[in-house]
mmCIF file of C-alpha atoms in Angstrom:
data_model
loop_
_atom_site.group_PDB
_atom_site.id
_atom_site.type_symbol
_atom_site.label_atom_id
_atom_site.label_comp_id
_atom_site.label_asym_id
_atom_site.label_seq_id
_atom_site.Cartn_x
_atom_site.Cartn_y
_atom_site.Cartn_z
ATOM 1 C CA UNK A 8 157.295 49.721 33.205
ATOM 2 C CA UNK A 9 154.536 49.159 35.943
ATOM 3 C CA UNK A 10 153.909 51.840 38.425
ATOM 4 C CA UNK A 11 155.128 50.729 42.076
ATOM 5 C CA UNK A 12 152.738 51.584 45.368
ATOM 6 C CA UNK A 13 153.597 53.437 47.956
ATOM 7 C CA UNK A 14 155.946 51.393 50.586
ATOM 8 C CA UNK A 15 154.414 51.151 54.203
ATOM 9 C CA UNK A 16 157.128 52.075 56.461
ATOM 10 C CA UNK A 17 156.206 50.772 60.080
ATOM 11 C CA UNK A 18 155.470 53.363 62.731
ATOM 12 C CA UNK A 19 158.758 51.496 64.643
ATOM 13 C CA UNK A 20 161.049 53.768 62.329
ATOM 14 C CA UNK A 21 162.417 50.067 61.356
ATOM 15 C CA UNK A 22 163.503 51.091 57.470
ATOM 16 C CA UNK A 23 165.048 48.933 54.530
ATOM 17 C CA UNK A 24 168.674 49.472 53.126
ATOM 18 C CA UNK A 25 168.250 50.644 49.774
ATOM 19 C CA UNK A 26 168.759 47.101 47.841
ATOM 20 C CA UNK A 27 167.588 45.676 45.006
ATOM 21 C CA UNK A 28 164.622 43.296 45.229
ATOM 22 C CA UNK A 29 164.970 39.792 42.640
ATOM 23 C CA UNK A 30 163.500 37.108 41.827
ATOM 24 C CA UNK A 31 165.029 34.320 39.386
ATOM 25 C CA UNK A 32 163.258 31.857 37.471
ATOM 26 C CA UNK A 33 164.575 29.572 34.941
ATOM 27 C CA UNK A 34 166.471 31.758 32.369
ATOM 28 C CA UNK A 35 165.524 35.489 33.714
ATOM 29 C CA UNK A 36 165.298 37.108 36.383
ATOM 30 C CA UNK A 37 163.615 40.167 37.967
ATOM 31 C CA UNK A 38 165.235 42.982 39.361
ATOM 32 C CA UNK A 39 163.368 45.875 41.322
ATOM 33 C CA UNK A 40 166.316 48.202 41.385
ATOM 34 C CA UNK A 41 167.374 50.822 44.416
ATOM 35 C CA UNK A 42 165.040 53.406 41.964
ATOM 36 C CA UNK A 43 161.995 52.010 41.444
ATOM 37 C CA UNK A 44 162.925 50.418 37.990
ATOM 38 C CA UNK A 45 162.204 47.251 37.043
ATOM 39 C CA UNK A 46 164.209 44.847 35.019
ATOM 40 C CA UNK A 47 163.448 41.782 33.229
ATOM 41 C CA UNK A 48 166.965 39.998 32.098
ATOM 42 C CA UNK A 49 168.478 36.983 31.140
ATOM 43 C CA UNK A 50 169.762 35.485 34.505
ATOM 44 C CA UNK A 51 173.667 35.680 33.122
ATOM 45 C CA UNK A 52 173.423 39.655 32.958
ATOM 46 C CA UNK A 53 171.365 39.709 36.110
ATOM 47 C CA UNK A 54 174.222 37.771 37.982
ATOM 48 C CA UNK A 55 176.311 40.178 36.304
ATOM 49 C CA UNK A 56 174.706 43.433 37.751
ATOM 50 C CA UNK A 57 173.986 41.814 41.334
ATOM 51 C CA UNK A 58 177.841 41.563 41.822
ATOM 52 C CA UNK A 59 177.797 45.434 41.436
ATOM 53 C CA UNK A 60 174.960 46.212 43.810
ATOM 54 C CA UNK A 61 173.902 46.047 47.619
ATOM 55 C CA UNK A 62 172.859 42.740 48.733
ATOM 56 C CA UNK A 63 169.523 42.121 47.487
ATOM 57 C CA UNK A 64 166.196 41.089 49.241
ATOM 58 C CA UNK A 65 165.637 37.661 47.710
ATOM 59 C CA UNK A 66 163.455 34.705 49.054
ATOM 60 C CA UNK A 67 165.267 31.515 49.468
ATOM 61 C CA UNK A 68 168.877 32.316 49.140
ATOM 62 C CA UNK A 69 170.500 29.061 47.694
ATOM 63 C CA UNK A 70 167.755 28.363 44.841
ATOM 64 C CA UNK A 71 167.702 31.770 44.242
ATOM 65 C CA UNK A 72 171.510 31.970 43.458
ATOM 66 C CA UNK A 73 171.423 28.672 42.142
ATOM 67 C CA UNK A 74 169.182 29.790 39.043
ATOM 68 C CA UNK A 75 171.619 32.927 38.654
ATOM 69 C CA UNK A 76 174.964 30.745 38.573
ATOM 70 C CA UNK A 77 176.302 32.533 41.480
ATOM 71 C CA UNK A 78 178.165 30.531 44.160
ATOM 72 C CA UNK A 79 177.529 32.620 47.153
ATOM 73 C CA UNK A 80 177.495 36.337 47.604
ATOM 74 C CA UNK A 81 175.708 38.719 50.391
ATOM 75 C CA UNK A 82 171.526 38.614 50.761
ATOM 76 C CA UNK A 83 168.479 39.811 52.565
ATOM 77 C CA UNK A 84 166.808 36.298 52.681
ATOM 78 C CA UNK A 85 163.278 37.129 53.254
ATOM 79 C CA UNK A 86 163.066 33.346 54.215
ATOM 80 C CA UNK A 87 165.429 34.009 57.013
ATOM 81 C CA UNK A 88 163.723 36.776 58.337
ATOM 82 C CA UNK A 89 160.223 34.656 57.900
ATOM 83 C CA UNK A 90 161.654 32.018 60.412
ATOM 84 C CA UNK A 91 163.306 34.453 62.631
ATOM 85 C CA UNK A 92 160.150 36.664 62.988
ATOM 86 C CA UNK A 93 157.985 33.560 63.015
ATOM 87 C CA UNK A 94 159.681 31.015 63.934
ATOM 88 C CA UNK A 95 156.460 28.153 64.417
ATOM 89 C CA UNK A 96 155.206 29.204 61.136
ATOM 90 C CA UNK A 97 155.355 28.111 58.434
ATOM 91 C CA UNK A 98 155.065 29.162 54.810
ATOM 92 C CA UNK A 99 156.922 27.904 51.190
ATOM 93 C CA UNK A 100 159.771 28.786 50.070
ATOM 94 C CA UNK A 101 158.387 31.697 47.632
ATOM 95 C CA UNK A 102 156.972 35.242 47.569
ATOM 96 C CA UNK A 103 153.752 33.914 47.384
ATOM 97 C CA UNK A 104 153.946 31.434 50.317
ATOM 98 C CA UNK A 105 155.189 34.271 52.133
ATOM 99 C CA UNK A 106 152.456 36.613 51.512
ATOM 100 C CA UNK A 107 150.112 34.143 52.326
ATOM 101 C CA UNK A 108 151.601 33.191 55.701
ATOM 102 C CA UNK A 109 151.350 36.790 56.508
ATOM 103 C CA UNK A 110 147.754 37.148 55.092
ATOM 104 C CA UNK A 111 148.979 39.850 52.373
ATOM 105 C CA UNK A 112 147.556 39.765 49.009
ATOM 106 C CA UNK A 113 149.929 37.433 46.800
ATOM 107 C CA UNK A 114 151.345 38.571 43.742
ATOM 108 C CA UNK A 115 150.163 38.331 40.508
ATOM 109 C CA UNK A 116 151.573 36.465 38.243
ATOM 110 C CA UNK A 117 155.097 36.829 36.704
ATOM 111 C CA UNK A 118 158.716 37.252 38.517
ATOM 112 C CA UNK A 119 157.930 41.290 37.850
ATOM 113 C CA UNK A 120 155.085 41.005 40.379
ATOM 114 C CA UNK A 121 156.994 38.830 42.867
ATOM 115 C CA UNK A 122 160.005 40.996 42.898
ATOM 116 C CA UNK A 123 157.959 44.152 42.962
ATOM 117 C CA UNK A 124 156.002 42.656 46.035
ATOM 118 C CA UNK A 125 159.927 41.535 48.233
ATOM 119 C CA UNK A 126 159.870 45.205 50.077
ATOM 120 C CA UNK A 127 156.858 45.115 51.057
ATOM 121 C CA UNK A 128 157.045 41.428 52.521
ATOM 122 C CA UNK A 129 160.231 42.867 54.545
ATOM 123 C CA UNK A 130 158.382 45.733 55.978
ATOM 124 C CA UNK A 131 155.716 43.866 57.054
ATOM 125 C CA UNK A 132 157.850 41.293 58.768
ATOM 126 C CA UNK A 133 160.124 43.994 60.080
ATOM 127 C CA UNK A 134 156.591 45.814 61.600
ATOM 128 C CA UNK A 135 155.825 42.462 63.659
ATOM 129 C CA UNK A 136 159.164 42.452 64.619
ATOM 130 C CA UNK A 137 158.861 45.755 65.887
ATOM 131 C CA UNK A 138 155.282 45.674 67.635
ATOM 132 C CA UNK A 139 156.944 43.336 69.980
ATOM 133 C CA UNK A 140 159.647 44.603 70.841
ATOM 134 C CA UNK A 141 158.675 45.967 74.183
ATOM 135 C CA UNK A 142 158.013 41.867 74.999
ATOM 136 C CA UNK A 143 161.095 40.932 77.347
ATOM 137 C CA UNK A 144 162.278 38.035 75.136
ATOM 138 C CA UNK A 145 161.794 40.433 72.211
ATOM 139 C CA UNK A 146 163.601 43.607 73.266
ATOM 140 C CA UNK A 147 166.835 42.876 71.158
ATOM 141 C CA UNK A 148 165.376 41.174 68.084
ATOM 142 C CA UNK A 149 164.439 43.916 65.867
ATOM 143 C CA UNK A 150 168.417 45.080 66.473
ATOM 144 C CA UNK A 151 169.370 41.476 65.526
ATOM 145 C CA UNK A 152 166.879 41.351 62.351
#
């Protein structure tokens, strides 16, 4: 199991919920769990353990569930938060894309990397949130986010 870096938490106080972090592909599916483990499953059993955890960070909520089977159930869409942070941006539909639209170093290859790389997409997103938030159009988004 690869060792996970440090998260930057933004000097706002703006934190995550503990959830998992996945990312589906076709068949499996990568899991960055509440602890720090990663999991590599078959997307059946991943469905299977989602439906027993927080809402997970995810990017791209329908294709994402879509490749797990799932009809619909609770998310942090990172995609979401992309278009609600930056809304005249914009970036694909990925990890990657978003990484890259936030000038962050994209993952390496693999749905491990990807899913390992979803918290720290959020916190940086959540940290532009939060350095505007003294802006007068701004002062209630980071609540909203």
């Amino acid at each position: 199991m690869p060792t996970l870096p440090p998260r930057f938490v933004p000097p706002s106080g703006i934190s995550l919920p503990a959830s998992p972090a996945v990312v589906a592909g076709v068949g499996r599916a990568a899991i960055l769990t509440q602890d720090g483990e990663m999991l590599d499953l078959p997307t059946a059993e991943a469905a299977r353990l989602l439906r027993t955890l927080p809402p997970p960070l995810l990017v791209h909520a329908p294709a994402t569930l879509r490749r797990l089977g799932l009809q619909a159930m609770p998310a942090l869409d990172l995609l979401e938060l992309f278009a609600f942070v930056l809304p005249a941006r914009v970036a694909a539909p990925t990890p990657r894309g978003l990484a890259l639209a936030l000038d962050m170093a994209p993952p390496g290859p693999g749905a491990e990397a990807a899913s390992a790389l979803l918290p720290d997409l959020a916190q940086a997103l959540l940290a532009r949130l939060a350095a505007g938030r003294d802006l007068p159009m701004n002062r209630d988004a980071a609540g909203l986010a």
